[in-house]
Coordinates of C-alpha atoms and ligand atoms in Angstrom, one line a residue:
X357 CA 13.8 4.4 18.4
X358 CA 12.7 2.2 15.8
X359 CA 9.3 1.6 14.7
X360 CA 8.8 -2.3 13.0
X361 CA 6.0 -2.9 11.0
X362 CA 4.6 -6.5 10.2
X363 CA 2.6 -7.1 7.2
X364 CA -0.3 -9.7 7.4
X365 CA 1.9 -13.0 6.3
X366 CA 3.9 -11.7 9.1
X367 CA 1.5 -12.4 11.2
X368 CA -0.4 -15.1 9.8
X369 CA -0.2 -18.0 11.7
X370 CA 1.6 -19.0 15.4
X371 CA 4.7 -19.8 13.3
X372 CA 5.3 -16.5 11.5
X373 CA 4.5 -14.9 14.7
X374 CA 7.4 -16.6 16.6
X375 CA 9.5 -15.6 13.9
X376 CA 8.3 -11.9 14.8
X377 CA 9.1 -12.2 18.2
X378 CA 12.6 -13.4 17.7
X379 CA 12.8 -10.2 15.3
X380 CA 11.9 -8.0 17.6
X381 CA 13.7 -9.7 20.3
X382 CA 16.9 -9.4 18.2
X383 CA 16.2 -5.5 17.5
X384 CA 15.5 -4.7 20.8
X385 CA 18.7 -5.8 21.9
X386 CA 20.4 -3.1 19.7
X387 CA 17.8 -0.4 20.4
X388 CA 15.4 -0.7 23.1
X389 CA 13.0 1.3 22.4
X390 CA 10.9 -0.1 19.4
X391 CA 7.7 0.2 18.3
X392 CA 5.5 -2.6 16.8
X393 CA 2.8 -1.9 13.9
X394 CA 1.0 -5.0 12.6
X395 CA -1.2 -5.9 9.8
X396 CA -4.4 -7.9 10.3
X397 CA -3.3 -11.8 9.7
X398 CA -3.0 -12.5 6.0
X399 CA -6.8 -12.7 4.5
X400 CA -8.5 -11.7 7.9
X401 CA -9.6 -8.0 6.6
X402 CA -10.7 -10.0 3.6
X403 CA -12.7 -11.8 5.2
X404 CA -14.4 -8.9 7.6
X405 CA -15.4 -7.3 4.3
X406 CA -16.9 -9.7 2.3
X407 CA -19.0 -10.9 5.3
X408 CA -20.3 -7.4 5.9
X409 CA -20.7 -7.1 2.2
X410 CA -23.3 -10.3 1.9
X411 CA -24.5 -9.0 4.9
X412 CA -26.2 -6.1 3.3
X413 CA -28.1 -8.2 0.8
X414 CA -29.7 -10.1 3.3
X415 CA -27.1 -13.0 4.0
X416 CA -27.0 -13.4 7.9
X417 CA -25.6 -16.7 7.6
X418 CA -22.2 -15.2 6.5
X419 CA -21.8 -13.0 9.8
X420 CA -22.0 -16.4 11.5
X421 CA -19.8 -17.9 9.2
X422 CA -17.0 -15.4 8.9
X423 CA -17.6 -15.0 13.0
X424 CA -16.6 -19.2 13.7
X425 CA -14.2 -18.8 11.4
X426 CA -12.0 -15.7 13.0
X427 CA -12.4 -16.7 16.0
X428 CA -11.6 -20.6 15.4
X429 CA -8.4 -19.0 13.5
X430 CA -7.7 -16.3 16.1
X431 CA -7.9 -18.6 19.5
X432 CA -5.6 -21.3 18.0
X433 CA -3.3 -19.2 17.3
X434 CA -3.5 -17.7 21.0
X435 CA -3.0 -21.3 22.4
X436 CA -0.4 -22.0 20.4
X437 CA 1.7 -18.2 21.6
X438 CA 0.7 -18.2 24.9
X439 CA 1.1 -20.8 27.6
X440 CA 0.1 -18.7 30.8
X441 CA -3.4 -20.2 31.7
X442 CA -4.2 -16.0 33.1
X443 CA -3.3 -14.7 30.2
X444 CA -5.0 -17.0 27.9
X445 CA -8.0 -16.3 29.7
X446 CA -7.9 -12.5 29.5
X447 CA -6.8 -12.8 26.0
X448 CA -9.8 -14.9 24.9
X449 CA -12.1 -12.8 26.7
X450 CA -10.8 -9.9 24.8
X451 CA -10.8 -11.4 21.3
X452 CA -14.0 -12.7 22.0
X453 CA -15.6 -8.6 23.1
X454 CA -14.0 -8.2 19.5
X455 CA -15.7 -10.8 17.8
X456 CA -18.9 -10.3 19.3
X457 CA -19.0 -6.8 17.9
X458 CA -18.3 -8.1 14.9
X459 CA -21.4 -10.4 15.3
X460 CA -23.7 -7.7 16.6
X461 CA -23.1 -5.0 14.0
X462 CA -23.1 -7.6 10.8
X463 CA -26.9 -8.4 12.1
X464 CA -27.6 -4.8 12.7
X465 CA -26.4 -4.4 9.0
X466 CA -28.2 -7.9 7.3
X467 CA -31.0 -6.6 9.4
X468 CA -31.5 -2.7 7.7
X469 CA -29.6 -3.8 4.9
X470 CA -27.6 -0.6 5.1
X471 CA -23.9 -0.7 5.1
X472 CA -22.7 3.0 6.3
X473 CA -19.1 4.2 5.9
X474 CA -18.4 4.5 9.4
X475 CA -19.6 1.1 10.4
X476 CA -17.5 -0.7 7.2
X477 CA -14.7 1.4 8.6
X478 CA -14.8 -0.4 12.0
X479 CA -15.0 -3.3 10.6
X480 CA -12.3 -3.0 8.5
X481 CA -10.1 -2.5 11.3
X482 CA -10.8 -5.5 13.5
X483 CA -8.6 -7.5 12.3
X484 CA -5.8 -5.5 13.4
X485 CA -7.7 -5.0 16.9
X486 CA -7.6 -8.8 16.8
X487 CA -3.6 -9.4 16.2
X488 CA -2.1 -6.6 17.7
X489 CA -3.4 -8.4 20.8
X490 CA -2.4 -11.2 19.9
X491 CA 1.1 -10.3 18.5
X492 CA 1.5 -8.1 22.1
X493 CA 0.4 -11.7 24.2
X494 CA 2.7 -13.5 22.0
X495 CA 5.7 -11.1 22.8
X496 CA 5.0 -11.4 26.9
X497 CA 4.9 -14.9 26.6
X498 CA 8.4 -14.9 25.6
X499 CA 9.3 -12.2 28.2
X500 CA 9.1 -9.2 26.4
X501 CA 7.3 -6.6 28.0
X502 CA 4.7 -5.4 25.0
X503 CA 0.9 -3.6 25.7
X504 CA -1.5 -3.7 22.9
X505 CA -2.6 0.2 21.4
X506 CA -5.6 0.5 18.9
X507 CA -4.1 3.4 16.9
X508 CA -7.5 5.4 16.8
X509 CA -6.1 6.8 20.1
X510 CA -2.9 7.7 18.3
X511 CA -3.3 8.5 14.7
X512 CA -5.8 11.3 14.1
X513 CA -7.3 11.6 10.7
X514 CA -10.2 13.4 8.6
X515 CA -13.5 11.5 8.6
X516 CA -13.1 10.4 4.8
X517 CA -14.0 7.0 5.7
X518 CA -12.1 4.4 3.8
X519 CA -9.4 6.3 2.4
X520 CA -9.0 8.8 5.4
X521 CA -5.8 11.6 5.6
X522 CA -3.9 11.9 8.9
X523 CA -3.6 15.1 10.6
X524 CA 0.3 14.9 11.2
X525 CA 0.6 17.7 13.8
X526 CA -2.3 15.9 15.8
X527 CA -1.1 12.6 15.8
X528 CA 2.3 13.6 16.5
X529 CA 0.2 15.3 20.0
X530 CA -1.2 12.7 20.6
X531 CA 1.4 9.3 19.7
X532 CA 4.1 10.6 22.1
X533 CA 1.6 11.5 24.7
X534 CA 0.1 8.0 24.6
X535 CA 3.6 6.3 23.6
X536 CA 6.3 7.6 24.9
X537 CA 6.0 7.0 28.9
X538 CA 5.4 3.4 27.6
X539 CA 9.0 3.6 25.8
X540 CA 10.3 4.7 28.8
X541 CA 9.7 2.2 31.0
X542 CA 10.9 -0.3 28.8
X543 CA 7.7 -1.3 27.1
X544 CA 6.9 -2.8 23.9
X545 CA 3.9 -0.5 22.3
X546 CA 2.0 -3.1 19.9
X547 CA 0.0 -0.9 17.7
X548 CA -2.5 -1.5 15.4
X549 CA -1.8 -0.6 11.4
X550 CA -4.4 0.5 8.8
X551 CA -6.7 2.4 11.4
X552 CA -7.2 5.7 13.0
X553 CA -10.3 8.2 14.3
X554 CA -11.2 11.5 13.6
X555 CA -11.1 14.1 16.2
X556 CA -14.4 12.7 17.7
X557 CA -12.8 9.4 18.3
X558 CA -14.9 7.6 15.6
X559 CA -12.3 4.9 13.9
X560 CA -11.2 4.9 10.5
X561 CA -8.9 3.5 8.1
X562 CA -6.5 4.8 6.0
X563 CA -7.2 3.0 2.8
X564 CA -6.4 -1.2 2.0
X565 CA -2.3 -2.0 2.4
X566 CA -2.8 0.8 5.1
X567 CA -0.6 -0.6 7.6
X568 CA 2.8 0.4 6.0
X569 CA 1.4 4.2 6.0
X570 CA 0.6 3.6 9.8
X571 CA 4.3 2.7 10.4
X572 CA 5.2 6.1 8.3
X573 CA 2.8 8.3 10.2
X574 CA 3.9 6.7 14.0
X575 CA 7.7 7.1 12.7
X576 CA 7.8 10.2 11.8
X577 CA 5.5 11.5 15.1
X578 CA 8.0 9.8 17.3
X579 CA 11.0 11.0 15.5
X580 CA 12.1 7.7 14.7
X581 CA 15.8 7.0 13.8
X582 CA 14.4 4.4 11.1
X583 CA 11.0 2.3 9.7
X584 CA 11.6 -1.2 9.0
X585 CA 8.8 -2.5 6.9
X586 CA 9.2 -6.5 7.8
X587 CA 7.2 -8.0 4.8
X588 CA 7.4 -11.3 2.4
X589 CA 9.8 -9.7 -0.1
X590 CA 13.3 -9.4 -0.4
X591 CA 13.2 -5.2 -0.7
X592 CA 12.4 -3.3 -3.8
X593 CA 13.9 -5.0 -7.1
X594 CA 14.9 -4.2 -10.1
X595 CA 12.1 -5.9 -11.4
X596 CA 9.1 -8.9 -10.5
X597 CA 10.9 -11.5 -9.8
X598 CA 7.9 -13.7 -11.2
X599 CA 9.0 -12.1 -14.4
X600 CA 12.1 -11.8 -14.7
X601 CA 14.2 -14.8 -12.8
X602 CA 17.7 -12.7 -13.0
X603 CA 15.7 -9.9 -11.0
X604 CA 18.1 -8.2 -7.9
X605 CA 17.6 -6.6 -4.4
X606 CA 18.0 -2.6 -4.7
X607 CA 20.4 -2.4 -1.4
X608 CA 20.0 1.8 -1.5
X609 CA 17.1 3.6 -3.3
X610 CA 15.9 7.2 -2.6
X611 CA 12.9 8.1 -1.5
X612 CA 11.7 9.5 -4.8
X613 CA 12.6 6.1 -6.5
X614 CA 10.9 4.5 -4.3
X615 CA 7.4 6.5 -4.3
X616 CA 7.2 6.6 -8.1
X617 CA 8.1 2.3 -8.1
X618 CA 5.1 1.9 -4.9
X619 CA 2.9 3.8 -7.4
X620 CA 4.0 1.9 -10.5
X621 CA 2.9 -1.7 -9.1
X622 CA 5.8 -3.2 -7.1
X623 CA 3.6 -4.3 -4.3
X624 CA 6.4 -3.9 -1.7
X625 CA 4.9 -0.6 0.1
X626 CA 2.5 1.2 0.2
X627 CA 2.4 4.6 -1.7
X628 CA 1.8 7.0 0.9
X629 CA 4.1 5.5 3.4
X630 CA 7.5 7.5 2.8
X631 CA 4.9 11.1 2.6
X632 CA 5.5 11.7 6.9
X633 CA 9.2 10.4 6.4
X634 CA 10.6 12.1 3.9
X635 CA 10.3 16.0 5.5
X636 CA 12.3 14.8 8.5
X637 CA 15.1 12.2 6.5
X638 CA 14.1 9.4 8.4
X639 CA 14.9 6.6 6.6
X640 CA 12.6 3.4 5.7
X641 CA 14.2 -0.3 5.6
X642 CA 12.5 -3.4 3.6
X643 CA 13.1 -6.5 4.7
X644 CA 12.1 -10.3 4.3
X645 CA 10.6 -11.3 7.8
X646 CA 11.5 -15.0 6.0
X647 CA 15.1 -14.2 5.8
X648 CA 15.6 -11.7 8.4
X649 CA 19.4 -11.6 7.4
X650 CA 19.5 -11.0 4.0
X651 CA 20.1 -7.2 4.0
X652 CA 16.9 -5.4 2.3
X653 CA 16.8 -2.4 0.4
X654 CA 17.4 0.7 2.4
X655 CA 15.5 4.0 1.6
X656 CA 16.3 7.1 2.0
X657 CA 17.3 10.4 0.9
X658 CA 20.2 9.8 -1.4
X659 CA 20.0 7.6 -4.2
X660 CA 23.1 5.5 -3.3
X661 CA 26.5 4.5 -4.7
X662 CA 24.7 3.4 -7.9
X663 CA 26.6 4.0 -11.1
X664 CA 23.5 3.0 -12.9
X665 CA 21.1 5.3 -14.9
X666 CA 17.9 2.8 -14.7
X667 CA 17.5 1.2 -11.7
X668 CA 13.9 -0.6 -11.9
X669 CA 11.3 -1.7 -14.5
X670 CA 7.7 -2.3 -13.5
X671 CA 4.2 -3.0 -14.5
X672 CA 0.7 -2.6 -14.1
X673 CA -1.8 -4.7 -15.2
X674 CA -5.7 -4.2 -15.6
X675 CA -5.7 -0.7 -16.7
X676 CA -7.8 0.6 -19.3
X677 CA -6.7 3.5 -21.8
X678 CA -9.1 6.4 -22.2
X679 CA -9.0 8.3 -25.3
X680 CA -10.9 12.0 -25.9
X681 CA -10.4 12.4 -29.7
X682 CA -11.6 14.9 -32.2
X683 CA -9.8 16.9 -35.4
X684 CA -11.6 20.3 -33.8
X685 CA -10.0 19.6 -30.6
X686 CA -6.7 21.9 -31.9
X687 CA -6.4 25.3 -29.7
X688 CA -9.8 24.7 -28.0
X689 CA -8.8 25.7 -24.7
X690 CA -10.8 24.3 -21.6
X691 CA -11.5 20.5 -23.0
X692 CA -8.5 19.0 -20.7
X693 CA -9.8 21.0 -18.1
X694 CA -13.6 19.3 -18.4
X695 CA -12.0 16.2 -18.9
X696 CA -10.0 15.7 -15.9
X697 CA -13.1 17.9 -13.8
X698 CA -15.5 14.9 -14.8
X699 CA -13.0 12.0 -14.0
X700 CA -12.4 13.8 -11.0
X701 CA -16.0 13.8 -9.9
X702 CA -16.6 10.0 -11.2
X703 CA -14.0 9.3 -8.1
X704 CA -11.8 7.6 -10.8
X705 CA -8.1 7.8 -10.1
X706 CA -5.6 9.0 -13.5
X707 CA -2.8 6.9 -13.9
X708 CA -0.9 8.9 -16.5
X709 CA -1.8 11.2 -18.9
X710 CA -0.5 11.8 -22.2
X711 CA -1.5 14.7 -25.1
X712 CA -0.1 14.3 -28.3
X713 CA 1.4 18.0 -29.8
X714 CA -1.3 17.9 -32.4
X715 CA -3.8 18.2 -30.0
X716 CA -6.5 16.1 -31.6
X717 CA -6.1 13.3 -29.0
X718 CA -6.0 13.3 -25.3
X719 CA -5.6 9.8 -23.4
X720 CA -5.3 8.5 -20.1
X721 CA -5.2 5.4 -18.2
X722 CA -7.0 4.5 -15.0
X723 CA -8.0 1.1 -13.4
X724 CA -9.8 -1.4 -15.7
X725 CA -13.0 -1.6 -13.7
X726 CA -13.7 2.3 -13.7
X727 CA -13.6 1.9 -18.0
X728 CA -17.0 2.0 -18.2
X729 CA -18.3 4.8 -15.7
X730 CA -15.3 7.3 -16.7
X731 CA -16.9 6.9 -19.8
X732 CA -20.3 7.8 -19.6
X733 CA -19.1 10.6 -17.5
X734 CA -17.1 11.8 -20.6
X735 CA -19.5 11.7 -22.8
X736 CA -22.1 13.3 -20.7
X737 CA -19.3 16.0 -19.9
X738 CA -18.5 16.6 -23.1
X739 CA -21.8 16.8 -24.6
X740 CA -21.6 20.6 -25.8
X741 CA -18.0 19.6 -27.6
X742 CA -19.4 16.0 -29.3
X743 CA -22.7 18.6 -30.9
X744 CA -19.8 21.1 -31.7
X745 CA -18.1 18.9 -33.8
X746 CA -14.5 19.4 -31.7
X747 CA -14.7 16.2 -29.9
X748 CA -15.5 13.5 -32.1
X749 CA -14.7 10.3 -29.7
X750 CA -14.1 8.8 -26.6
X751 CA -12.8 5.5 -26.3
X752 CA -12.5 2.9 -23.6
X753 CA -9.2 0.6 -24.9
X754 CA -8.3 -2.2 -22.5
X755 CA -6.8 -4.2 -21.2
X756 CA -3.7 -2.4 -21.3
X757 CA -0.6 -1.9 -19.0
X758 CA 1.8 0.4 -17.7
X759 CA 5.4 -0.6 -18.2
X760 CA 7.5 2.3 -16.1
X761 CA 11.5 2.7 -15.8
X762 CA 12.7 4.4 -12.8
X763 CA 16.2 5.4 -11.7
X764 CA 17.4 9.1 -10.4
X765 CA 20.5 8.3 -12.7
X766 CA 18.5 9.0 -15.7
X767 CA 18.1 12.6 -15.2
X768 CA 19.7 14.4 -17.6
X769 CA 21.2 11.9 -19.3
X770 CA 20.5 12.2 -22.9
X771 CA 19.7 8.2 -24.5
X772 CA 18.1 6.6 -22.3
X773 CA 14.7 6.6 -24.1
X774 CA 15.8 5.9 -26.8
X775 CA 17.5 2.6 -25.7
X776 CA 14.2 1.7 -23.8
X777 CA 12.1 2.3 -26.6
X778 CA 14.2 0.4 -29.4
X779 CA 15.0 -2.7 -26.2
X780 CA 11.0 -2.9 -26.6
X781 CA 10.9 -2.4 -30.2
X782 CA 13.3 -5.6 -30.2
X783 CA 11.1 -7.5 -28.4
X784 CA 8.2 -7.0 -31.1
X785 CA 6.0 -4.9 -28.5
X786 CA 3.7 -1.9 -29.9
X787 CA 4.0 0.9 -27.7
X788 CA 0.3 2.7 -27.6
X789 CA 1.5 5.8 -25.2
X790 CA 4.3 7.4 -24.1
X791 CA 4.7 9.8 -20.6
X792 CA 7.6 11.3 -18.9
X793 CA 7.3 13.2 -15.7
X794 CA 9.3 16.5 -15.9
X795 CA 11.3 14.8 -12.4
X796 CA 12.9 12.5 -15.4
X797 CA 13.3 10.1 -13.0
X798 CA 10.2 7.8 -14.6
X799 CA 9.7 7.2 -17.8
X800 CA 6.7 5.2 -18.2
X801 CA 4.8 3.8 -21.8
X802 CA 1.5 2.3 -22.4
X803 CA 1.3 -1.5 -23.5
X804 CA -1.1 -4.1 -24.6
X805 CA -1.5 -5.8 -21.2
X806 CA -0.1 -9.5 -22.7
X807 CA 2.4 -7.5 -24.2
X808 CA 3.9 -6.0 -20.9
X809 CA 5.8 -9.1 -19.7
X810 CA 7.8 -8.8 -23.0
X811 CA 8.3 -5.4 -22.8
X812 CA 9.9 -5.3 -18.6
X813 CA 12.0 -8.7 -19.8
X814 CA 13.7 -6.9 -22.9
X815 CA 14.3 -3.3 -20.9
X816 CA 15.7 -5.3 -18.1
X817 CA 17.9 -6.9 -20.2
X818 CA 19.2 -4.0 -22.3
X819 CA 20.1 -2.4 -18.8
X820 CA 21.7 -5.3 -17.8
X821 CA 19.8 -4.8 -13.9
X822 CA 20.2 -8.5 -13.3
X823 CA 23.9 -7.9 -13.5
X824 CA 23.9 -4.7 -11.4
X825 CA 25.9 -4.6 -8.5
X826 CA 26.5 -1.5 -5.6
X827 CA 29.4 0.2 -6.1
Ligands
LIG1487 N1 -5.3 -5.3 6.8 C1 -5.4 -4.1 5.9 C2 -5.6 -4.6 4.5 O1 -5.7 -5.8 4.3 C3 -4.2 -3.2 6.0 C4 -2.9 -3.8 5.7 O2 -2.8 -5.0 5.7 O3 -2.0 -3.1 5.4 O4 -5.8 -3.8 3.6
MG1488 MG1 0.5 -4.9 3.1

């Protein structure tokens, strides 16, 4: 059993969705019993958003907008995926109960001018409502067998709305109840990504680029034999190809590779999506749903044939550095502690931290946009150490990036650093902070953010990745 996932370019018109039925087409052939996952089409959860958003401040007119415009988007797709006259008319009628929801709860919310979590939640996820339908109409048409599934009957989760955790034991319950006598009979389950309900059955989602961790949390409650994420890249590379031209497809990276380069900025998956896979080995494909036949990267538990020590250099843009300074900060115990306790209570998310041994300087990065609030809540958190005289500072420095190196190969292998930091050096780049997390499979530096191009070009150059080839 495979489970497929398509990302929203996958999806996004009545061209790329062709192209997905001839993908699953060709994969069901080998193994009959697959699983779809889609994405909302490209911009459509976007769009749900920012309508709901203007809707708060009054803005009815962009309900009415954003509704002629999904469902103009939507319905041409239909009639250009489905020929049936029936089925068009069932399928419109469906999409258009969607929409209308849509319609009727942006008033509600122009109207008290209230957006609540659990009502931006469900909104959120009607994109995926929409296409899965679609996707499943599109698959019939060409003889496929395939039945739409909103996952809020599958995938059970906490009610942190937004950003909600799945209850893996639950779902698993629940996904082969629901699923399984639908594999059976030959059936193609079309299943919505990104959403889920709590145990009450109100719908969530599981945080934006959601849909990849949907595909994780179905494979590993069906016990999957393998995840393919079909997206718009090649796989995971040794670096943005936007940056560095020579840049080449990692055939075989492990899973721990590939969760510290999802959290490091390659945009290829999304971080959480290997969490459900990795206790039960199942192993996670990327692939191009452009070039279905170029090979991918394959993920899984061993790190492959590869002789190299570094495999990958990425970046992060947009960050800001935060920096807790004092000379009385030395062998005051506790000020880390209220530190990371008020940034933890902001709801601001630490990139990488980084002490110096002489203990007068703490820093840490986070995203750009939380700068300012992480802040105040420093100073205001710190306002006993500033009087004492231990903390004398706390600066905001930005924009800044994070330039990480990842590769299994490096661990315990005494050098590399040092030919990273002189292959930056070369290139003329300051290095503002340095990290390494005690896996040693990352080593990861703080940059000025015009700086970090620079910095991933020379690394990837002293490692000679664009020359790298699987043994
Ligand atoms: N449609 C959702 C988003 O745009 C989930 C996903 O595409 O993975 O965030
Ligand atoms: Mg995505």
């Amino acid at each position: 059993m495979q489970v497929l996932k398509f990302g929203g370019t996958s999806v996004g018109n009545a061209e790329r969705i062709r192209q997905l039925v001839l993908i699953v087409a060709a994969e069901r052939a080998r193994d009959p019993h697959v699983v779809v996952v889609v994405s909302a089409m490209a911009g459509v959860t976007n769009m749900l958003l920012g309508a709901v958003q203007a809707a708060v401040g009054g803005n009815v007119a962009a309900i009415d907008h954003a509704h002629a415009e999904l469902r103009r988007r939507h319905l041409e797709t239909l009639a250009q995926v489905v020929a049936s006259d029936a089925e068009h008319q069932a399928l419109q009628a469906q999409l258009d109960a969607l929409l209308e929801r849509f319609a009727r709860i942006g008033e509600g919310i122009a109207l008290v001018g209230e957006l609540p979590p659990r009502a931006q939640d469900f909104i959120a996820g009607l994109g995926e409502r929409l296409s899965a339908r679609l996707v499943a109409a599109a698959l019939r048409a060409d003889g496929i067998p395939a039945v739409a599934f909103d996952a809020d009957q599958l995938i059970v989760t906490d009610d942190m709305f937004g950003s909600a955790t799945p209850d893996l034991a639950a779902t698993a319950l629940a996904a082969r109840e629901c699923l399984r006598p639908v594999l059976e009979t030959g059936q193609i389950p079309v299943v919505t990504g990104f959403i889920g309900a709590t145990p009450e059955g109100i719908p969530t989602t599981l945080g934006r680029g959601g849909s990849d961790y949907s595909a994780g949390i179905l494979g590993a409650a069906l016990e999957a034999d393998g995840v393919v994420i079909w997206t718009d890249a090649d796989g995971f590379m040794t670096a943005d190809p936007r940056l560095v031209p020579t840049a080449q497809v990692l055939s075989e990276i492990s899973y721990a590779e590939a969760g510290e380069l999802a959290y490091y900025g390659a945009k290829v998956l999304h971080p959480k999506t290997l969490l459900p896979l990795i206790p039960k080995g199942i192993p996670l494909y990327v692939k191009n749903s452009f070039r279905p036949d170029s090979p991918g990267t394959c993920v899984s538990a061993t790190t492959g044939d590869w002789q190299a020590d570094v495999k990958s250099v990425t970046s992060i843009k947009g960050l800001a550095l935060i920096t807790v300074a004092g000379r009385g900060m030395l062998g005051v115990p506790g000020i880390a502690a209220k530190t990371f306790a008020a940034v933890a209570a902001a709801g601001v998310n630490v990139l990488l931290i980084s002490q110096s041994s002489s203990e007068n300087n703490l820093c840490f990065m986070i995203e750009g946009a939380d700068a300012e609030k992480t802040r105040a809540a420093l100073v205001k958190a710190l306002a006993v150490e500033f009087h004492q005289g231990c903390v004398e500072r706390v600066d905001a420095h930005q924009p800044v990036a994070i330039v990480a190196v990842v590769g299994a190969g490096m661990r315990g292998r005494p050098g590399i650093a040092a030919r990273i930091f002189s292959a930056v050096a070369t290139a003329n780049v300051n290095v503002i902070a340095i990290a390494q997390g005690s896996s040693e499979i990352n080593i990861s530096f703080v940059v000025a953010e015009g700086e970090a191009a620079a910095a991933v070009t020379a690394i990837h150059e002293r490692f000679e990745l664009g020359a790298m080839t699987s043994a």
